[in-house]
Backbone as a printed PyTorch tensor [residue, N CA C, xyz], in Angstrom:
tensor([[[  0.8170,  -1.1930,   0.0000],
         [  0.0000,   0.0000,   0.0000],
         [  0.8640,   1.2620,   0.0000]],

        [[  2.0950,   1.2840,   0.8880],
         [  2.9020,   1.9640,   0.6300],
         [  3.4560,   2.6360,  -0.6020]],

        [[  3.7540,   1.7350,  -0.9890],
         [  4.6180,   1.6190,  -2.5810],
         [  3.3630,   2.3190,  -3.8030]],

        [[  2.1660,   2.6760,  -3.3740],
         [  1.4240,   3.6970,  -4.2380],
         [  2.1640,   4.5690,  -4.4950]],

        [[  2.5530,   5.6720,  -3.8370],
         [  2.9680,   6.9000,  -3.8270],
         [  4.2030,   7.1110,  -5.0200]],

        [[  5.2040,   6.0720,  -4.6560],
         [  6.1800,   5.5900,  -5.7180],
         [  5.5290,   5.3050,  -6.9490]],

        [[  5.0970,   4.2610,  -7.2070],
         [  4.4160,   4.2050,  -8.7490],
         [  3.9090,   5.3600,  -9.1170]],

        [[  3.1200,   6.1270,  -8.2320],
         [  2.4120,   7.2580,  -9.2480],
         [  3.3370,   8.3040,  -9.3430]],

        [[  4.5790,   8.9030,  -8.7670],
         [  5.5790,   9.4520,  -8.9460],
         [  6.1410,   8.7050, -10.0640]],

        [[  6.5750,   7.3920, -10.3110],
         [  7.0310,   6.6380, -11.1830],
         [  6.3020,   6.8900, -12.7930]],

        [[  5.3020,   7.0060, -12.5350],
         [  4.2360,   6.9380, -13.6420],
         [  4.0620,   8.5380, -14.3730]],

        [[  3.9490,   9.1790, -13.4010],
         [  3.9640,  10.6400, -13.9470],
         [  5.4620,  11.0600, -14.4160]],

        [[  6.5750,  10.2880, -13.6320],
         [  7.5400,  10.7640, -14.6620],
         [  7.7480,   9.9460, -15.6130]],

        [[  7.4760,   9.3010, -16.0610],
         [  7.4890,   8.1930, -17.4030],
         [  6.5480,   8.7690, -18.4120]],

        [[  5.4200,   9.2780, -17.9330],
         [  4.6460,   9.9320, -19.0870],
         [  5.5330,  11.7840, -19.3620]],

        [[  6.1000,  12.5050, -18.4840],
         [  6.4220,  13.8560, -18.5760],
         [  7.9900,  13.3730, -19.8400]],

        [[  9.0130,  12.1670, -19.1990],
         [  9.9000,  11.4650, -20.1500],
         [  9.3770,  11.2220, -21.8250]],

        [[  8.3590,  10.2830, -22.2390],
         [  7.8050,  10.2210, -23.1700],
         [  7.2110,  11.8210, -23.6630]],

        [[  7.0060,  12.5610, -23.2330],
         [  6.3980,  13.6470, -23.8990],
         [  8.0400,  14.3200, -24.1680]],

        [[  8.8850,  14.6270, -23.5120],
         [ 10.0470,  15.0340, -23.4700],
         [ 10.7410,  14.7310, -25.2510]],

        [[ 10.5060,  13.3930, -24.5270],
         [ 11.1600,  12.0500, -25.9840],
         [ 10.4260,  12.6840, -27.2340]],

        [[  8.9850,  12.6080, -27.2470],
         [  8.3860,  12.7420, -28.4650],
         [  8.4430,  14.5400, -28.6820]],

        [[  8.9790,  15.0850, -28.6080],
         [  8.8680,  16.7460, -28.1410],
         [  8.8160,  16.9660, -29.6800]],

        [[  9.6110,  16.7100, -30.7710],
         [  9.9990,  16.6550, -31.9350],
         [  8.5980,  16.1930, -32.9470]],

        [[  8.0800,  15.5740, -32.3610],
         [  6.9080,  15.0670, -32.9530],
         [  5.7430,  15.7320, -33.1560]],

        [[  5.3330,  16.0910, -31.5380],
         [  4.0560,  16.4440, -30.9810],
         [  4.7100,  18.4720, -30.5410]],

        [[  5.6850,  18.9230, -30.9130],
         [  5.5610,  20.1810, -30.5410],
         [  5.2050,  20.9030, -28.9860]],

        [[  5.1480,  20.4020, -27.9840],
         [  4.7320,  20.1430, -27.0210],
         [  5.6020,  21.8540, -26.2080]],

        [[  6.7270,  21.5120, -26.2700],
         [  7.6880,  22.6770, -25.9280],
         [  7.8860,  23.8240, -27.2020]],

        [[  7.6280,  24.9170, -26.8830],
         [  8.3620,  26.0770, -27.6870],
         [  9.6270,  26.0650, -28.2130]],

        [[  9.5850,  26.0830, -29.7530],
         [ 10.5020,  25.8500, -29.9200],
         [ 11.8060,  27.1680, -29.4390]],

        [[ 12.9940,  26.9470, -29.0080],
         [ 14.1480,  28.1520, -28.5590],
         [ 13.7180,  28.7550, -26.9660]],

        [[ 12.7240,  27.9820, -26.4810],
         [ 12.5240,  28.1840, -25.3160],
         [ 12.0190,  26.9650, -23.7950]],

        [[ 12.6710,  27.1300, -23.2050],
         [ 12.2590,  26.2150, -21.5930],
         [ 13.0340,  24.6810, -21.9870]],

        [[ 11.6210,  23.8460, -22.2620],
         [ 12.3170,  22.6060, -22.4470],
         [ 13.2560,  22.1800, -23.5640]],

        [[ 13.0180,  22.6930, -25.0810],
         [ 13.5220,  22.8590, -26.1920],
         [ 14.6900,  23.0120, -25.9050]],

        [[ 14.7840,  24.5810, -25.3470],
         [ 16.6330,  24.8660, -24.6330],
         [ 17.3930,  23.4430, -23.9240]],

        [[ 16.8230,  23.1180, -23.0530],
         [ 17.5670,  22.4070, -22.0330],
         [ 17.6380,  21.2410, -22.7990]],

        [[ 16.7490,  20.5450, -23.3380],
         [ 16.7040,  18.9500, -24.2270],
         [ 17.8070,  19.6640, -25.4060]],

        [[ 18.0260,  20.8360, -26.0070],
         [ 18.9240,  20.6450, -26.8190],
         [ 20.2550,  21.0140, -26.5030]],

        [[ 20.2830,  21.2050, -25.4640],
         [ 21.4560,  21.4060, -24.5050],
         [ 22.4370,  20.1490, -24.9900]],

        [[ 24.2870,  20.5500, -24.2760],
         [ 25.0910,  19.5660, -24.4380],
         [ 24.9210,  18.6360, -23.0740]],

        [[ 23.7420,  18.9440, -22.3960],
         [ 23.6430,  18.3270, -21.4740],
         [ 22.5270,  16.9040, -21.5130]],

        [[ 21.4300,  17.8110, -22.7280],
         [ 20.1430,  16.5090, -22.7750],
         [ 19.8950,  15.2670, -23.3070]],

        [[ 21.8020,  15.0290, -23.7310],
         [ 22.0750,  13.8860, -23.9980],
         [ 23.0170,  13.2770, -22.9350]],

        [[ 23.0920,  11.6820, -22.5840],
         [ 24.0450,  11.0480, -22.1950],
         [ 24.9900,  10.0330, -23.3010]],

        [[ 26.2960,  10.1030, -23.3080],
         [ 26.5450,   9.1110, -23.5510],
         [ 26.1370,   8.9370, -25.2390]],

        [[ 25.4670,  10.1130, -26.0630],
         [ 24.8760,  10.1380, -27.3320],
         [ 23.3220,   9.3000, -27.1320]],

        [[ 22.5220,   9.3190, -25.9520],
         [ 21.4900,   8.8810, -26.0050],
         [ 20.5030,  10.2350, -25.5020]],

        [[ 19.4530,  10.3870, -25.7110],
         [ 18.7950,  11.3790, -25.2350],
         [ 18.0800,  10.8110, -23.4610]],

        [[ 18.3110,  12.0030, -22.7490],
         [ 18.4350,  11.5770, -21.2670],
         [ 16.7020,  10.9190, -21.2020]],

        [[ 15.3080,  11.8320, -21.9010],
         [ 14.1310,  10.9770, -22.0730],
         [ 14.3580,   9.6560, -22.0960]],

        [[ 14.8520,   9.4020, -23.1160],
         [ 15.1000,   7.8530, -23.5420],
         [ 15.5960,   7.0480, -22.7320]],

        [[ 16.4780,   7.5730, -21.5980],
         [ 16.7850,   6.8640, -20.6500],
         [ 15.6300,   6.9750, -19.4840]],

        [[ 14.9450,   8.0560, -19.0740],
         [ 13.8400,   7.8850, -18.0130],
         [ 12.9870,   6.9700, -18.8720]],

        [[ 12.1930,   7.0470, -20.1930],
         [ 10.8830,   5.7450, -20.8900],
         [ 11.1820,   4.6940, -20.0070]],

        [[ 12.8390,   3.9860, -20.3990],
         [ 13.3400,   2.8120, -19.9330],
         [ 13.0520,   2.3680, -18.4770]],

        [[ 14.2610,   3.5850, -17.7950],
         [ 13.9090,   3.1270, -15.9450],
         [ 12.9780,   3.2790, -15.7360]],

        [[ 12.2490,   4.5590, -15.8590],
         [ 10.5580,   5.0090, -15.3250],
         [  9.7390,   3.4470, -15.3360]],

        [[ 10.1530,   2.5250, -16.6670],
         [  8.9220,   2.3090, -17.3040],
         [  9.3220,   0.9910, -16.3210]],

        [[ 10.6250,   0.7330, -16.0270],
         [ 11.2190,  -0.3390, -15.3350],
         [ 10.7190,  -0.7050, -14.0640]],

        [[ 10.8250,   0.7030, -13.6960],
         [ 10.5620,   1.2220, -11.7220],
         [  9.0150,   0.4610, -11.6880]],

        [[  7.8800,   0.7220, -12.9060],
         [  6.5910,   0.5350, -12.6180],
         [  6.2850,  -0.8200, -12.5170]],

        [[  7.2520,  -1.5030, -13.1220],
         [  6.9960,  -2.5120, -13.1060],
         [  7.4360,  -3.0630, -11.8690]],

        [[  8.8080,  -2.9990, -11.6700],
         [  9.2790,  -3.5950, -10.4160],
         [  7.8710,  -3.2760,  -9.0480]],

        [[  7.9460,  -2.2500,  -8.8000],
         [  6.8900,  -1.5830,  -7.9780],
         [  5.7630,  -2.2520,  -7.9730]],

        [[  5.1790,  -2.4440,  -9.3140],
         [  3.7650,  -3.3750,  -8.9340],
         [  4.0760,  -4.8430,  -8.6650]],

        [[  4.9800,  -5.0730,  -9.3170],
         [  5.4410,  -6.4330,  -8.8280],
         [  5.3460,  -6.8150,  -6.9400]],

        [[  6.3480,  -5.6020,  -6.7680],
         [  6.6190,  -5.5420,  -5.3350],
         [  5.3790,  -5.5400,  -4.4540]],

        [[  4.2840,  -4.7210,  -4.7460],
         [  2.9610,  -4.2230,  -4.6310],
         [  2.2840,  -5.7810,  -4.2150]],

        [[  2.4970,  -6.4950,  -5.4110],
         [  1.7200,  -8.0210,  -5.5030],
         [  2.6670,  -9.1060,  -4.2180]],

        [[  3.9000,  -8.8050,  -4.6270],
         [  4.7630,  -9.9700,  -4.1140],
         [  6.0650,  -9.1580,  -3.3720]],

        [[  5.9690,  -8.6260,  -1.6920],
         [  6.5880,  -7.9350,  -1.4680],
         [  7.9420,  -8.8590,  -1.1730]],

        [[  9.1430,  -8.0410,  -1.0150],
         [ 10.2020,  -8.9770,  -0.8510],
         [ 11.2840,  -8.4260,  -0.3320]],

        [[ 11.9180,  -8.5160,   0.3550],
         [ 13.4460,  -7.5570,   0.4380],
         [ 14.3340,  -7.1630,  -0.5190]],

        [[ 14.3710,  -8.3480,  -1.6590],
         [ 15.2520,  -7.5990,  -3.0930],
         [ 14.8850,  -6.4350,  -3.7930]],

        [[ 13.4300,  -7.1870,  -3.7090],
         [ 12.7700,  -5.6120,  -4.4070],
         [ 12.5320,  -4.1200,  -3.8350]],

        [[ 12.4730,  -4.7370,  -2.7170],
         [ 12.4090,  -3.1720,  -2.1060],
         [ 13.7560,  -2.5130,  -2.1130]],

        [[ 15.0710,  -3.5570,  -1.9490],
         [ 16.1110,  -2.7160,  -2.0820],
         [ 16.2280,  -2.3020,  -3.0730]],

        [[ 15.9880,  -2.6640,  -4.1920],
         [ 16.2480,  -2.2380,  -5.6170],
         [ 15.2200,  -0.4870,  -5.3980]],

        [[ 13.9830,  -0.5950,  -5.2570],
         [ 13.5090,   0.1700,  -5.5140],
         [ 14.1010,   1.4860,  -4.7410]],

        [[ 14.4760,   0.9330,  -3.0790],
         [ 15.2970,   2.2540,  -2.4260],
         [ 16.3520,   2.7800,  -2.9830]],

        [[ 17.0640,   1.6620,  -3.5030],
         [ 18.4980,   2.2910,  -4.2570],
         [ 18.0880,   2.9390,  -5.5450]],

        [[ 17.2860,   2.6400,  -6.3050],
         [ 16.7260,   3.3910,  -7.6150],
         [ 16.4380,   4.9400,  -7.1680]],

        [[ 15.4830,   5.1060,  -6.1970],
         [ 15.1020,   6.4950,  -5.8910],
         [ 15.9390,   7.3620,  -5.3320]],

        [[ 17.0430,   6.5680,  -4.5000],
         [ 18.3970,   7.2790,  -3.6670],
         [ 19.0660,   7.7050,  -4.9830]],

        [[ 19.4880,   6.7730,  -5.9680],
         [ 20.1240,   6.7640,  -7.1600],
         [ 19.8480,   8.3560,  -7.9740]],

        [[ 18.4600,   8.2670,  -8.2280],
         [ 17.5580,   8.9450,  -9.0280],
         [ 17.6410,  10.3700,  -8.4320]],

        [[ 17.2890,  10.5970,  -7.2470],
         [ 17.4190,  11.8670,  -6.5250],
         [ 19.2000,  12.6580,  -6.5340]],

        [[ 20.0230,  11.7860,  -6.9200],
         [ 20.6750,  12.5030,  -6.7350],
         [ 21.5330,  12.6680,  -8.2970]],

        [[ 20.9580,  12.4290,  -9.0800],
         [ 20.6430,  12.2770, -10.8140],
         [ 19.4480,  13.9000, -10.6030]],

        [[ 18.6850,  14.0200,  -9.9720],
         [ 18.1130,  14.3680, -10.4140],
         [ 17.8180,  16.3030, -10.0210]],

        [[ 19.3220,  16.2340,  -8.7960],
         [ 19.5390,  17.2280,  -8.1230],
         [ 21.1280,  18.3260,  -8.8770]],

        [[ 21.4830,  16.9060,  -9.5570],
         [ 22.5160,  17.2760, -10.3990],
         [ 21.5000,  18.2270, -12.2000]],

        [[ 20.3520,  17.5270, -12.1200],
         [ 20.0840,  18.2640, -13.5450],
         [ 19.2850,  19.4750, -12.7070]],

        [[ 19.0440,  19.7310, -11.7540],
         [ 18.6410,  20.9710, -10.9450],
         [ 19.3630,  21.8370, -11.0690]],

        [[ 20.4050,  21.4480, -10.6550],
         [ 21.6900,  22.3170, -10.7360],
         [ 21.8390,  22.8630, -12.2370]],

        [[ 22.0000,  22.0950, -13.3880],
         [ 22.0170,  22.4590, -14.5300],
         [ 20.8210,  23.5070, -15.0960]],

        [[ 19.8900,  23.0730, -14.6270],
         [ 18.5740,  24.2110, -14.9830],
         [ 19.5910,  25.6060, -14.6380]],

        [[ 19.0620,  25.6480, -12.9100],
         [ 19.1320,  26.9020, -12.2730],
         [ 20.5140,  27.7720, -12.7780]],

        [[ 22.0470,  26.8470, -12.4850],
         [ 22.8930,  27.7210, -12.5840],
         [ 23.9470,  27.3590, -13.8510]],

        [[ 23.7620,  26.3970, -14.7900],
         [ 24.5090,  26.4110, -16.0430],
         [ 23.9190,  26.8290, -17.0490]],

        [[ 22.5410,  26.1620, -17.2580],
         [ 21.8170,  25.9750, -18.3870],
         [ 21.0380,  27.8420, -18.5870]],

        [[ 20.6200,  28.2740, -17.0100],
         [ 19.7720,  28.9590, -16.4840],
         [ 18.4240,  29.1580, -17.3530]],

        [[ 17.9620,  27.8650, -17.5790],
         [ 16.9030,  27.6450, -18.4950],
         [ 15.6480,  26.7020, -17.8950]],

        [[ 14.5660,  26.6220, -17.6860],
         [ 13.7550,  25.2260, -16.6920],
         [ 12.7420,  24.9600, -18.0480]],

        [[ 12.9900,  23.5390, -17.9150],
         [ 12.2260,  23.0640, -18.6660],
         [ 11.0150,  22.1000, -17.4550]],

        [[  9.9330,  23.0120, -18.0680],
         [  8.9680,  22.2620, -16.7990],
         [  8.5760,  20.7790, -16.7440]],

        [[  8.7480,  19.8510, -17.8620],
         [  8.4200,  18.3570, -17.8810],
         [  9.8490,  18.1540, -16.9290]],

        [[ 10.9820,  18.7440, -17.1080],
         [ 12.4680,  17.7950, -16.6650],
         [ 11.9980,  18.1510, -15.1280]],

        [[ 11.5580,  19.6390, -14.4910],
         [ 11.1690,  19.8090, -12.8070],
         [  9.9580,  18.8400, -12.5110]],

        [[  9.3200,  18.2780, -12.8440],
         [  8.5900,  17.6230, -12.9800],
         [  8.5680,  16.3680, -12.2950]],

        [[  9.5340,  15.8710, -13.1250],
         [ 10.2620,  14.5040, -12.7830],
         [ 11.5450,  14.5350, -11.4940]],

        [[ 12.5080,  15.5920, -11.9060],
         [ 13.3270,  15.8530, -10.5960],
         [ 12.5900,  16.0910,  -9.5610]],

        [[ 11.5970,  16.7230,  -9.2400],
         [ 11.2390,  17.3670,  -7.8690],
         [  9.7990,  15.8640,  -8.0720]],

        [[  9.7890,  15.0890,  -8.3750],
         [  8.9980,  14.1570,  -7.7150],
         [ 10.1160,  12.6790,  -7.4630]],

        [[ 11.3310,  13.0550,  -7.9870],
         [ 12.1050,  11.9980,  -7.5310],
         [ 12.8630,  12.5670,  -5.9280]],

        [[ 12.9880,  13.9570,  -5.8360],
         [ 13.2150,  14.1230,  -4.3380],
         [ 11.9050,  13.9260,  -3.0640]],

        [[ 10.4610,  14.2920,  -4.1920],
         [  9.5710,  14.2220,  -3.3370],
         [  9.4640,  12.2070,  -2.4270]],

        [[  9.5230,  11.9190,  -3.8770],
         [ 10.1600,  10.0520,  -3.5820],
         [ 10.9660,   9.8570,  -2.4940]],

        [[ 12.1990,  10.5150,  -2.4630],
         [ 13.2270,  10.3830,  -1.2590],
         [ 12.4710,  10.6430,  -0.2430]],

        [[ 12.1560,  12.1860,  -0.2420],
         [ 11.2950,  12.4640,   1.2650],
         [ 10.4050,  11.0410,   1.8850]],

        [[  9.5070,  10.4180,   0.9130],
         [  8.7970,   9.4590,   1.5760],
         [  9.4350,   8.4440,   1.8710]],

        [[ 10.6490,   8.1670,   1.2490],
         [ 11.5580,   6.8730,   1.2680],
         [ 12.0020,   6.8980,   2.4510]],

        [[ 12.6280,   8.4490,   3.3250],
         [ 12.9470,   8.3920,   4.3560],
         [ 11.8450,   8.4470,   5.6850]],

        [[ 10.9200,   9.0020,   5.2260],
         [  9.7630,   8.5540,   6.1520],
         [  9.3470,   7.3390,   5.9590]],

        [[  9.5400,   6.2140,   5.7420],
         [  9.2770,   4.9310,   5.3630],
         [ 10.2990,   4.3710,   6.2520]],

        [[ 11.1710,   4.8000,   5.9890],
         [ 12.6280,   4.0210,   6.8170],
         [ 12.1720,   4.4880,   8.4810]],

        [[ 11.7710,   5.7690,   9.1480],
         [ 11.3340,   6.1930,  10.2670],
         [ 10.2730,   5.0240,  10.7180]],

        [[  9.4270,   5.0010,  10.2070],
         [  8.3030,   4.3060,  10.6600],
         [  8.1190,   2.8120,  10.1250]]])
């Protein structure tokens, strides 16, 4: 019952990722402004992959693990899922940083997803309290 809160954080950033991804398609962002800037940044790629393309994947990964966990709770899975969001938050404090003071550009789908992967931590550590 717990593990709600996660999936739907999980879920909303997997759909804000996919819109990110398809931005080119569907026009979604202005073009020369907010998200446009930052996705065409030397930053909105990793590695020559586009960083979307990497949240579709985990996002789409996390939901699964999560409902899994949901059905069939377990200690592997939950560690996986704590280390994913510990992981993620601090992935996701680093592209914060890039908004505010490199990029100085916010693309509102990428705050979206960062500030619900710290909101994730917050509950992760109230989870560990209680």
């Amino acid at each position: 019952m717990k593990y709600k809160i996660f999936l739907l954080i999980f879920l909303v950033s997997l759909i804000s990722s996919v819109i990110l991804f398809s931005n080119s398609l569907i026009g979604i962002c202005d073009p020369g402004k907010g998200c446009d800037v930052v996705n065409s940044s030397s930053y909105g790629s990793t590695l020559g992959i586009k960083n979307s393309l990497y949240g579709i994947f985990i996002f789409s990964f996390m939901i699964l693990l999560t409902a899994f966990h949901m059905n069939k709770p377990n200690k592997h899975t939950r560690r996986i899922i704590h280390a994913a969001v510990i992981f993620g938050s601090v992935i996701a404090l680093y592209f914060l940083y890039l908004q505010f003071f490199v990029i100085r550009v916010f693309c509102s789908f990428c705050l979206i997803i960062d500030f619900g992967l710290l909101i994730a931590l917050i509950f992760l550590f109230y989870l560990w309290r209680h």
